[in-house]
Amino acid sequence: MESTASLNKFLINLADVFLFIGRVFRNTFSRGFEFKEFLKQCFQIGNKSLGLISVTGLIIGLVLTIQSRPVLVNFGAVNMLPSMVAISLIREMGPVITALICAGKIGSSMGAELGSMRVTEQIEAMEVSSTNPIKFLIVPRVVAATVMIPLLVLYADALGILGSWAGANIKGDVNFVLFITQAFGKVVFMDFIPAFIKTFFFGFVISMVGCYKGFNAGRGTESVGIAANSAVVMASLLVILVDLFAVQITDLLL
């Protein structure tokens, strides 16, 4: 009986998730898009994440270079260091680590903000006043995150390569132009495109999870913390799963 009840609860929750996603898509492509709220969310997601993404990107490139250089020196392939770091950052490390950082910052922020609005009955007040909370609250956040997270990934990749150049100069003297030329000498178009496309899915998943958890938060004040915490955990897990599927699909197509 307990297993049947658990299965029924899981199926009900799964159906509720798909219904929520359907409502978001339906309101996204309907008239009356909240452009001002969209720009506000772009600022919240993009500009206010630059500091954290900047530090993360620089450290990724620096650490990757410092850790990889001794191994490449042993094999006499130190000239491959710039291109190896660039390909690693562009294909995998830049998108995934940036998405996980955004899942912690953006996912929790959306979950807590919408959860507090649910607790203080602001969402119910919008519904009573004939304002569609999905269109006004959820759609701008989902679209803004889907657009801004790929841009943050590109920014993190660029700073990662800059950090790699700084790491290469710790035990040597590498010209910046030469380093950049070597870094992109082995990078091909298909290294960039699949990695860039999957970042849109990262942004969609992170924002959708954060909005769903916050929008469906409970009534008590402790539900705000629960919504924020569960949004981070679920968004991080889904980012890893999306990356797994994206890598498998890319491997089949190439």
XYZ file of C-alpha atoms in Angstrom:
254
model
C 0.000 0.000 0.000
C 2.794 2.422 0.874
C 4.578 1.772 -2.421
C 1.319 2.333 -4.337
C 0.702 5.598 -2.491
C 4.253 6.747 -3.194
C 3.882 5.891 -6.889
C 0.573 7.746 -7.088
C 2.097 10.797 -5.406
C 5.065 10.711 -7.800
C 2.811 10.479 -10.851
C 0.611 13.316 -9.584
C 3.660 15.532 -8.993
C 5.044 14.642 -12.430
C 1.741 15.525 -14.081
C 1.664 18.802 -12.146
C 5.153 19.649 -13.432
C 4.150 19.034 -17.052
C 0.977 21.066 -16.604
C 3.046 23.930 -15.169
C 5.476 23.768 -18.113
C 2.535 23.746 -20.517
C 1.055 26.851 -18.878
C 4.408 28.621 -19.128
C 4.786 27.790 -22.840
C 1.199 28.817 -23.570
C 1.667 32.195 -21.874
C 5.090 32.731 -23.429
C 3.701 32.691 -26.967
C 0.516 34.591 -26.203
C -0.034 38.320 -26.517
C 1.015 40.807 -23.858
C 4.598 39.802 -23.119
C 5.906 41.679 -20.056
C 8.960 43.260 -21.693
C 9.825 45.593 -18.801
C 9.781 42.710 -16.328
C 11.895 40.704 -18.764
C 14.543 43.465 -18.874
C 14.462 43.704 -15.089
C 15.064 39.957 -14.757
C 17.867 40.118 -17.337
C 19.562 42.714 -15.140
C 18.997 40.640 -12.013
C 20.335 37.464 -13.613
C 23.090 38.907 -15.788
C 24.588 42.011 -14.257
C 24.342 40.876 -10.651
C 26.020 37.552 -11.473
C 29.028 39.054 -13.268
C 31.224 39.265 -10.169
C 30.750 35.652 -9.167
C 31.061 34.394 -12.757
C 34.209 36.490 -13.287
C 35.987 35.011 -10.282
C 34.821 31.502 -11.168
C 35.923 31.754 -14.801
C 39.388 33.071 -13.942
C 39.955 30.408 -11.302
C 38.804 27.586 -13.620
C 41.324 28.579 -16.295
C 44.093 29.197 -13.778
C 43.670 25.906 -11.925
C 43.249 23.876 -15.113
C 46.500 25.298 -16.480
C 48.486 24.825 -13.278
C 47.278 21.230 -12.900
C 47.783 20.246 -16.559
C 51.140 21.882 -17.271
C 53.389 19.409 -15.350
C 51.794 16.422 -17.102
C 52.216 17.973 -20.542
C 55.818 18.899 -19.746
C 56.564 15.239 -18.933
C 55.237 14.219 -22.351
C 56.950 17.080 -24.150
C 53.618 18.512 -25.262
C 53.558 21.807 -23.387
C 52.728 23.602 -26.658
C 49.351 21.845 -26.589
C 48.434 23.482 -23.260
C 46.557 26.533 -24.654
C 44.430 24.531 -27.093
C 43.729 21.819 -24.509
C 42.517 24.362 -21.972
C 40.439 26.226 -24.577
C 38.704 23.053 -25.798
C 38.080 21.864 -22.220
C 36.563 25.205 -21.251
C 34.433 25.627 -24.363
C 33.140 22.073 -24.563
C 32.449 21.163 -20.963
C 33.941 22.925 -17.969
C 32.795 26.448 -18.800
C 29.130 25.619 -19.506
C 28.652 23.081 -16.704
C 30.416 24.928 -13.890
C 28.786 28.231 -14.845
C 25.375 26.531 -14.949
C 25.938 24.987 -11.518
C 26.938 28.390 -10.122
C 23.798 29.893 -11.663
C 21.694 27.050 -10.251
C 22.894 27.992 -6.780
C 22.477 31.744 -7.199
C 19.604 32.186 -9.637
C 17.595 29.050 -8.821
C 17.599 29.752 -5.094
C 16.781 33.424 -5.673
C 13.752 32.611 -7.820
C 12.561 29.926 -5.418
C 12.870 32.203 -2.383
C 11.350 35.248 -4.077
C 8.324 33.461 -5.484
C 7.982 31.390 -2.300
C 7.802 34.527 -0.187
C 5.188 35.955 -2.576
C 3.153 32.768 -2.148
C 3.449 32.892 1.659
C 2.422 36.562 1.818
C -0.479 35.823 -0.583
C 0.724 38.266 -3.236
C 0.197 35.651 -5.953
C -3.397 35.083 -4.804
C -3.928 38.863 -4.840
C -2.757 38.994 -8.450
C -5.183 36.227 -9.396
C -8.063 38.015 -7.646
C -7.242 41.249 -9.495
C -7.367 39.398 -12.854
C -3.592 39.537 -13.330
C -2.065 36.356 -14.713
C 0.815 35.469 -12.339
C 2.278 32.988 -14.835
C 2.553 35.659 -17.519
C 3.821 38.388 -15.175
C 6.058 36.432 -12.787
C 7.136 33.167 -14.402
C 7.476 33.832 -18.138
C 9.868 36.833 -17.854
C 12.100 34.910 -15.444
C 12.239 31.788 -17.607
C 12.914 33.711 -20.831
C 15.500 35.964 -19.160
C 17.418 33.021 -17.699
C 17.266 31.116 -20.996
C 18.796 34.126 -22.761
C 21.277 35.344 -20.139
C 22.921 32.108 -18.962
C 24.410 31.361 -22.433
C 25.892 34.875 -22.418
C 27.306 34.306 -18.944
C 28.863 31.046 -20.177
C 30.576 32.868 -23.068
C 31.861 35.456 -20.601
C 33.139 32.728 -18.266
C 34.885 30.957 -21.173
C 36.662 34.155 -22.176
C 37.816 34.832 -18.625
C 38.843 31.183 -18.254
C 41.191 31.497 -21.223
C 42.527 34.739 -19.756
C 43.115 32.955 -16.446
C 44.853 30.150 -18.328
C 47.240 32.659 -19.889
C 47.961 34.059 -16.417
C 48.617 30.525 -15.150
C 50.969 29.793 -18.055
C 53.010 32.875 -17.142
C 53.591 31.720 -13.570
C 56.461 29.459 -14.675
C 57.237 31.020 -18.009
C 56.861 34.046 -20.243
C 54.138 33.498 -22.832
C 53.088 36.248 -25.216
C 49.351 36.909 -25.029
C 48.787 37.003 -28.793
C 50.762 33.774 -29.246
C 48.808 32.094 -26.449
C 45.443 33.082 -27.961
C 46.575 31.922 -31.405
C 47.609 28.540 -30.010
C 44.446 28.298 -27.896
C 42.085 28.676 -30.849
C 44.321 26.916 -33.367
C 42.757 23.509 -32.619
C 39.239 24.712 -31.793
C 36.755 23.915 -34.554
C 33.235 25.179 -35.119
C 31.635 21.979 -33.825
C 33.456 22.328 -30.503
C 31.520 25.521 -29.866
C 28.035 24.983 -31.326
C 26.843 21.928 -29.286
C 28.243 23.413 -26.070
C 26.535 26.742 -26.743
C 23.178 25.164 -27.634
C 22.994 23.143 -24.420
C 23.456 26.299 -22.324
C 19.971 27.422 -23.424
C 18.591 24.203 -21.952
C 20.610 24.838 -18.776
C 19.020 28.275 -18.428
C 15.531 26.913 -19.092
C 15.898 24.071 -16.578
C 17.352 26.275 -13.829
C 14.666 28.946 -14.161
C 11.809 26.474 -14.558
C 12.797 24.539 -11.428
C 13.271 27.707 -9.366
C 9.937 29.145 -10.513
C 8.049 25.882 -10.013
C 9.366 25.342 -6.497
C 8.674 28.925 -5.466
C 5.281 29.179 -7.167
C 4.080 25.970 -5.481
C 5.579 26.659 -2.064
C 3.585 25.901 1.077
C 1.870 28.355 3.353
C 4.306 28.464 6.282
C 7.347 30.725 6.464
C 9.645 27.685 6.543
C 8.395 26.761 3.067
C 10.424 29.649 1.599
C 13.668 28.051 2.721
C 12.462 24.636 1.582
C 11.597 26.020 -1.863
C 14.979 27.713 -2.259
C 16.918 24.666 -1.062
C 14.994 22.157 -3.180
C 15.327 24.448 -6.217
C 19.132 24.444 -5.935
C 19.358 20.673 -5.452
C 16.936 19.786 -8.244
C 18.330 22.358 -10.693
C 21.903 21.168 -10.126
C 20.892 17.546 -10.658
C 18.966 18.371 -13.835
C 21.902 20.392 -15.205
C 24.104 17.293 -14.868
C 21.447 15.116 -16.508
C 20.924 17.558 -19.380
C 24.669 17.685 -19.917
C 24.799 13.873 -19.984
C 22.092 13.696 -22.663
C 23.691 16.545 -24.631
C 27.079 14.786 -24.655
C 25.484 11.525 -25.794
C 23.535 13.228 -28.588
C 26.607 15.177 -29.729
C 28.661 11.977 -29.764
C 26.053 10.247 -31.936
C 25.796 13.130 -34.401
C 29.518 13.789 -34.848
